[in-house]
Amino acid sequence: DNKDILVANEDWLQNGDGRINGGMVFAKNSEFSRRFFRDTFDCHVRGAGGTWQLDPQLDQGCTTNEQLLLNDLKGNAFFKEHVMVESGKKYNRGGCTVFGCGEGISDSHMEELGIKDPDLEILHFMGGSKNGAPSVLCAAEHNLTQEGPEGYGCREEPWER
């Protein structure tokens, strides 16, 4: 598909299939992408109501966050034409799948395989899983940073300059 923006759903959660997660957004440098992000920015500044450049008939407000906005927009024709929604299991899996999610995960193999899952491309540490990132990324058996526990992003103490 020739799309302008790539996002992922939350199909890694038990009840997340079809729900977009705003934590991973890839955008092509295109006129559509520029207009889309200008419209979303203007919408957040405006708050409730207001028209969009991409669809003057659209009266969409933005009173919370971008994730809810993306989910509100996913039924619109311009969204369907220009935005690709892929599997979050592959492109935006929650970090909690490595050590346990509150909501429950859709496939227990994700927890069993952890970061060794060959289908995993992006692991997203969000919400309550943020503090678990160092134990996954910096552990001796993984050492994904290739700098070990004292390297940038893993060291517990602040870096001295």
Tab-separated table of C-alpha atoms in Angstrom:
chain	number	residue	atom	x	y	z
A	1	ASP	CA	0.000	0.000	0.000
A	2	ASN	CA	1.171	3.519	-0.773
A	3	LYS	CA	0.301	5.209	2.536
A	4	ASP	CA	1.615	8.365	4.183
A	5	ILE	CA	1.429	7.456	7.865
A	6	LEU	CA	2.011	4.191	9.743
A	7	VAL	CA	0.548	3.501	13.196
A	8	ALA	CA	-0.032	0.276	15.113
A	9	ASN	CA	-2.960	-1.140	17.031
A	10	GLU	CA	-2.984	-2.666	20.502
A	11	ASP	CA	-3.665	-6.252	19.398
A	12	TRP	CA	-1.092	-7.423	21.929
A	13	LEU	CA	-3.658	-6.657	24.644
A	14	GLN	CA	-6.553	-9.003	25.296
A	15	ASN	CA	-9.106	-6.349	24.262
A	16	GLY	CA	-6.903	-4.115	22.123
A	17	ASP	CA	-7.428	-5.363	18.577
A	18	GLY	CA	-8.641	-2.453	16.449
A	19	ARG	CA	-7.599	0.194	18.991
A	20	ILE	CA	-4.745	2.431	17.784
A	21	ASN	CA	-1.856	3.200	20.112
A	22	GLY	CA	-0.356	6.644	19.506
A	23	GLY	CA	3.093	5.711	20.816
A	24	MET	CA	4.562	4.830	17.416
A	25	VAL	CA	3.880	7.002	14.398
A	26	PHE	CA	5.980	6.894	11.220
A	27	ALA	CA	5.235	9.545	8.616
A	28	LYS	CA	6.322	10.018	5.033
A	29	ASN	CA	7.397	13.556	4.161
A	30	SER	CA	4.301	14.245	2.086
A	31	GLU	CA	1.720	16.976	1.665
A	32	PHE	CA	-0.881	14.775	3.348
A	33	SER	CA	1.328	14.171	6.405
A	34	ARG	CA	2.097	17.870	6.783
A	35	ARG	CA	-1.587	18.773	6.558
A	36	PHE	CA	-2.582	15.942	8.882
A	37	PHE	CA	-0.154	16.977	11.615
A	38	ARG	CA	-1.049	20.650	11.162
A	39	ASP	CA	-4.720	19.742	11.516
A	40	THR	CA	-4.096	17.642	14.636
A	41	PHE	CA	-1.978	20.402	16.191
A	42	ASP	CA	-4.616	23.038	15.413
A	43	CYS	CA	-7.283	20.717	16.817
A	44	HIS	CA	-5.432	20.412	20.136
A	45	VAL	CA	-4.910	24.177	20.341
A	46	ARG	CA	-8.578	24.777	19.536
A	47	GLY	CA	-9.960	22.102	21.863
A	48	ALA	CA	-13.587	21.383	21.128
A	49	GLY	CA	-14.982	21.484	17.586
A	50	GLY	CA	-13.568	23.072	14.461
A	51	THR	CA	-12.956	22.154	10.850
A	52	TRP	CA	-9.990	20.424	9.263
A	53	GLN	CA	-8.024	21.278	6.097
A	54	LEU	CA	-8.146	17.608	5.104
A	55	ASP	CA	-11.920	17.466	5.381
A	56	PRO	CA	-13.831	20.743	5.744
A	57	GLN	CA	-16.970	18.741	6.598
A	58	LEU	CA	-15.237	17.247	9.651
A	59	ASP	CA	-16.068	18.882	12.962
A	60	GLN	CA	-13.618	17.099	15.237
A	61	GLY	CA	-12.496	18.353	18.623
A	62	CYS	CA	-9.376	17.368	20.560
A	63	THR	CA	-9.742	17.750	24.285
A	64	THR	CA	-7.528	14.909	25.504
A	65	ASN	CA	-4.618	13.142	23.781
A	66	GLU	CA	-3.466	12.112	20.311
A	67	GLN	CA	-4.228	8.433	20.839
A	68	LEU	CA	-7.909	9.125	21.404
A	69	LEU	CA	-7.895	11.490	18.429
A	70	LEU	CA	-6.373	8.828	16.138
A	71	ASN	CA	-9.080	6.395	17.210
A	72	ASP	CA	-11.772	9.019	16.605
A	73	LEU	CA	-10.425	9.643	13.091
A	74	LYS	CA	-9.902	6.051	11.933
A	75	GLY	CA	-13.349	5.811	10.340
A	76	ASN	CA	-12.880	8.882	8.111
A	77	ALA	CA	-12.205	8.426	4.398
A	78	PHE	CA	-8.970	10.468	4.380
A	79	PHE	CA	-7.638	8.400	7.283
A	80	LYS	CA	-8.433	5.098	5.598
A	81	GLU	CA	-6.839	6.282	2.353
A	82	HIS	CA	-3.578	7.603	3.822
A	83	VAL	CA	-2.963	5.845	7.154
A	84	MET	CA	-1.841	2.244	7.529
A	85	VAL	CA	-2.701	0.521	10.814
A	86	GLU	CA	-0.451	-2.476	11.437
A	87	SER	CA	-0.197	-5.054	14.200
A	88	GLY	CA	1.056	-3.764	17.523
A	89	LYS	CA	2.301	-7.286	18.293
A	90	LYS	CA	5.012	-6.588	15.752
A	91	TYR	CA	5.452	-2.811	15.541
A	92	ASN	CA	4.431	-1.391	18.936
A	93	ARG	CA	4.193	-4.149	21.515
A	94	GLY	CA	3.758	-2.993	25.081
A	95	GLY	CA	6.786	-3.500	27.301
A	96	CYS	CA	4.545	-5.124	29.891
A	97	THR	CA	4.289	-8.224	27.657
A	98	VAL	CA	7.797	-9.122	28.833
A	99	PHE	CA	6.869	-9.141	32.556
A	100	GLY	CA	3.058	-8.967	32.811
A	101	CYS	CA	0.283	-6.602	31.717
A	102	GLY	CA	-2.568	-5.430	33.917
A	103	GLU	CA	-5.210	-5.931	31.212
A	104	GLY	CA	-3.928	-9.307	30.076
A	105	ILE	CA	-2.240	-10.100	26.789
A	106	SER	CA	-3.776	-11.671	23.717
A	107	ASP	CA	-1.083	-14.320	23.171
A	108	SER	CA	0.864	-15.961	25.999
A	109	HIS	CA	3.710	-16.792	23.582
A	110	MET	CA	4.689	-13.112	23.641
A	111	GLU	CA	5.476	-13.350	27.357
A	112	GLU	CA	7.227	-16.710	26.943
A	113	LEU	CA	9.458	-15.502	24.098
A	114	GLY	CA	9.947	-11.981	25.467
A	115	ILE	CA	12.412	-9.956	23.429
A	116	LYS	CA	13.579	-13.106	21.638
A	117	ASP	CA	10.319	-13.241	19.680
A	118	PRO	CA	11.337	-13.247	15.979
A	119	ASP	CA	8.107	-11.411	15.073
A	120	LEU	CA	8.856	-8.480	17.400
A	121	GLU	CA	10.231	-5.302	15.805
A	122	ILE	CA	9.363	-2.537	18.328
A	123	LEU	CA	8.898	-2.946	22.082
A	124	HIS	CA	7.277	0.150	23.610
A	125	PHE	CA	7.770	0.806	27.324
A	126	MET	CA	4.785	2.956	28.280
A	127	GLY	CA	2.772	3.669	31.398
A	128	GLY	CA	3.560	1.293	34.224
A	129	SER	CA	6.105	-0.632	32.154
A	130	LYS	CA	8.527	2.326	31.809
A	131	ASN	CA	10.478	1.398	34.916
A	132	GLY	CA	11.010	-2.127	33.600
A	133	ALA	CA	12.908	-1.013	30.499
A	134	PRO	CA	16.410	-1.166	32.045
A	135	SER	CA	15.895	-4.728	33.304
A	136	VAL	CA	14.963	-5.816	29.779
A	137	LEU	CA	17.337	-3.725	27.679
A	138	CYS	CA	20.416	-3.718	29.921
A	139	ALA	CA	20.393	-7.207	31.432
A	140	ALA	CA	23.574	-9.193	30.905
A	141	GLU	CA	21.735	-11.946	29.016
A	142	HIS	CA	20.331	-9.401	26.531
A	143	ASN	CA	22.593	-6.314	26.622
A	144	LEU	CA	20.686	-4.713	23.770
A	145	THR	CA	22.423	-1.380	24.311
A	146	GLN	CA	25.787	-3.149	23.859
A	147	GLU	CA	27.139	-0.924	26.631
A	148	GLY	CA	26.158	-3.026	29.633
A	149	PRO	CA	24.721	-1.818	32.924
A	150	GLU	CA	27.114	1.153	33.093
A	151	GLY	CA	26.344	2.398	29.587
A	152	TYR	CA	24.122	5.244	28.503
A	153	GLY	CA	20.470	4.503	29.189
A	154	CYS	CA	21.270	1.752	31.684
A	155	ARG	CA	23.344	3.407	34.360
A	156	GLU	CA	21.232	4.164	37.411
A	157	GLU	CA	23.190	7.236	38.517
A	158	PRO	CA	23.028	10.458	36.531
A	159	TRP	CA	25.788	10.915	33.981
A	160	GLU	CA	28.540	13.292	34.909
A	161	ARG	CA	29.744	15.661	32.228
